[in-house]
């Protein structure tokens, strides 16, 4: 697992065959995440996309140790998190921080900003009085807030400022990996850009790995290097974000991408409207989970579950028996597009 080419940074997070199940009514079990694998390297931003209920938040929370996996492995800098002792897991947990979707409800309204940001430090026994207060001020400065924020309460701030406070709190323990769940979906577009730019600056300044969950493909395209596309608890396609989103190989990715306006005038794009709803995760279709809504599906798709297979040279993998021609509608492959 440690094989590594000279150009790639070290993996911060390696997720292998992750499964997360929840008990549902009448003693049934929902497998919200069903065999998901991906890697996040230092300095890298990975996007997770997919329709509501496909398991994005559950994946993110499990990685950040807020949910327990039912199977699979999570390695942080090569060290197993799932089988680690409670004490060791607590030590490692601080290196992976989760920023909640809704800053309105995730920040305690009765705590001052100073206490909100300091809470993780206190929880890990790292509050050092004046030194830590200075650190909190420095943290506020990094996210573009003045020291006057310290003694104010969340309701005194705008949505964008509250999201900054949430990010400052996530950074308090100087994590290696930040998992952000829809960090900008509640914000105005102009404020979204500010927060996304802030995240990109922080990533560069701190060698931070980022996992960003979002419905918004433009956001993913703007911020992430690689993207994972989930459908009903499984990954259907993953690879370089720009490449995957401009020339999808999996029909599901194509349908998602077709709902977003093209980013370049030379991009051909027809809107693909999927029929039906996402099937219940309590009773997923046999074979390929997407087949009940897929216009390319045939008998094979009902009989066998497609595995993720490499496609092209860019490190993309696709789980589909009938993938789309990724070069159609594109002037060239994404080579030389200059992503870090
Ligand atoms: N605590 C829980 N108990 C029971 N079922 C859950 C729980 N959390 C999530 N689920 C179920 O797991 C599946 C995946 O949920 P998850 O919240 O991870 O989806 P998501 O992709 O983040 O969706 P959204 O885009 O709406 O946020 C859903 O079917 C959901 O109902
Ligand atoms: Mg979610």
Coordinates of C-alpha atoms in Angstrom, one line a residue, residues 45-180:
X45 CA -8.8 18.1 -2.4
X46 CA -11.2 15.2 -3.1
X47 CA -14.8 15.9 -4.0
X48 CA -17.7 13.6 -3.3
X49 CA -20.9 14.1 -5.4
X50 CA -24.2 12.2 -5.9
X51 CA -27.9 12.7 -5.3
X52 CA -29.5 13.0 -1.9
X53 CA -29.3 9.8 0.2
X54 CA -26.4 8.2 -1.7
X55 CA -24.1 8.1 1.4
X56 CA -21.9 11.2 1.1
X57 CA -22.4 12.5 4.6
X58 CA -22.1 9.0 6.1
X59 CA -18.8 8.4 4.3
X60 CA -17.5 11.8 5.5
X61 CA -18.6 11.3 9.1
X62 CA -17.2 7.8 9.2
X63 CA -13.8 9.0 7.9
X64 CA -13.9 11.7 10.7
X65 CA -14.7 9.0 13.3
X66 CA -18.2 10.3 14.0
X67 CA -19.7 7.1 12.8
X68 CA -18.3 3.5 13.2
X69 CA -17.9 1.5 10.0
X70 CA -19.5 -2.0 9.9
X71 CA -16.7 -3.3 7.7
X72 CA -13.6 -2.1 5.8
X73 CA -10.5 -0.2 6.6
X74 CA -9.6 3.5 7.2
X75 CA -5.9 4.2 7.4
X76 CA -4.6 7.6 8.5
X77 CA -1.0 8.2 7.3
X78 CA -0.8 4.4 6.9
X79 CA -2.1 3.6 10.5
X80 CA -5.3 1.6 10.9
X81 CA -8.0 3.7 12.5
X82 CA -10.7 1.0 12.7
X83 CA -8.8 -1.6 14.7
X84 CA -6.8 1.0 16.8
X85 CA -7.3 1.1 20.6
X86 CA -9.8 3.7 21.9
X87 CA -7.0 5.9 23.2
X88 CA -5.0 5.8 20.0
X89 CA -8.2 6.4 17.9
X90 CA -8.8 9.5 20.0
X91 CA -5.3 10.7 19.3
X92 CA -5.7 10.2 15.6
X93 CA -9.2 11.5 15.4
X94 CA -8.0 15.0 16.1
X95 CA -6.0 14.9 12.9
X96 CA -9.2 14.6 10.9
X97 CA -11.8 17.3 11.4
X98 CA -15.4 17.5 10.2
X99 CA -17.0 20.8 9.3
X100 CA -20.8 20.5 9.4
X101 CA -23.1 21.5 6.6
X102 CA -25.2 24.1 8.4
X103 CA -23.3 26.7 10.4
X104 CA -26.6 28.0 11.7
X105 CA -27.3 24.8 13.7
X106 CA -23.9 23.4 14.2
X107 CA -22.5 26.3 16.3
X108 CA -23.7 26.4 19.9
X109 CA -25.8 29.6 20.1
X110 CA -24.9 30.1 23.8
X111 CA -21.1 30.0 23.3
X112 CA -18.9 32.9 22.3
X113 CA -16.8 32.6 19.2
X114 CA -13.7 32.2 21.4
X115 CA -15.3 29.3 23.3
X116 CA -16.5 27.7 20.1
X117 CA -13.1 27.7 18.5
X118 CA -11.4 26.7 21.8
X119 CA -13.7 23.8 22.5
X120 CA -11.7 21.2 20.5
X121 CA -8.5 22.4 22.2
X122 CA -10.1 22.0 25.6
X123 CA -11.5 18.6 24.7
X124 CA -8.0 17.4 23.9
X125 CA -6.5 19.0 27.0
X126 CA -4.6 21.5 24.9
X127 CA -5.9 24.8 26.2
X128 CA -2.8 26.8 27.3
X129 CA -4.4 30.1 28.5
X130 CA -3.0 33.2 27.0
X131 CA -1.0 31.3 24.3
X132 CA -4.1 29.5 23.2
X133 CA -6.1 32.8 23.2
X134 CA -3.5 34.2 20.8
X135 CA -3.8 31.1 18.7
X136 CA -7.6 31.6 18.5
X137 CA -7.0 35.2 17.3
X138 CA -4.5 34.0 14.7
X139 CA -7.1 31.4 13.6
X140 CA -9.7 34.0 13.2
X141 CA -7.3 36.1 11.2
X142 CA -6.6 33.2 8.9
X143 CA -10.3 32.9 8.1
X144 CA -10.6 36.6 7.7
X145 CA -12.3 37.6 10.9
X146 CA -11.1 40.3 13.3
X147 CA -10.3 39.8 17.0
X148 CA -13.5 41.7 17.8
X149 CA -15.4 38.5 17.0
X150 CA -14.0 36.7 20.0
X151 CA -16.6 37.7 22.5
X152 CA -19.6 37.7 20.2
X153 CA -22.2 35.0 19.7
X154 CA -23.0 33.1 16.4
X155 CA -26.3 34.9 15.9
X156 CA -24.4 38.2 15.6
X157 CA -22.7 37.0 12.3
X158 CA -23.8 36.5 8.7
X159 CA -24.1 33.0 7.2
X160 CA -20.7 33.4 5.5
X161 CA -19.0 34.6 8.7
X162 CA -20.5 31.7 10.6
X163 CA -19.1 29.3 8.1
X164 CA -15.7 30.9 8.6
X165 CA -16.1 30.3 12.3
X166 CA -16.9 26.7 11.7
X167 CA -13.8 26.3 9.5
X168 CA -11.7 28.1 12.2
X169 CA -13.0 25.6 14.7
X170 CA -12.1 22.7 12.3
X171 CA -8.6 24.1 12.0
X172 CA -8.0 24.6 15.8
X173 CA -6.3 21.3 16.3
X174 CA -4.2 21.8 13.2
X175 CA -5.6 18.8 11.4
X176 CA -4.1 17.0 8.4
X177 CA -7.5 16.4 6.8
X178 CA -10.6 18.6 6.8
X179 CA -13.9 17.0 5.8
X180 CA -16.4 19.7 4.7

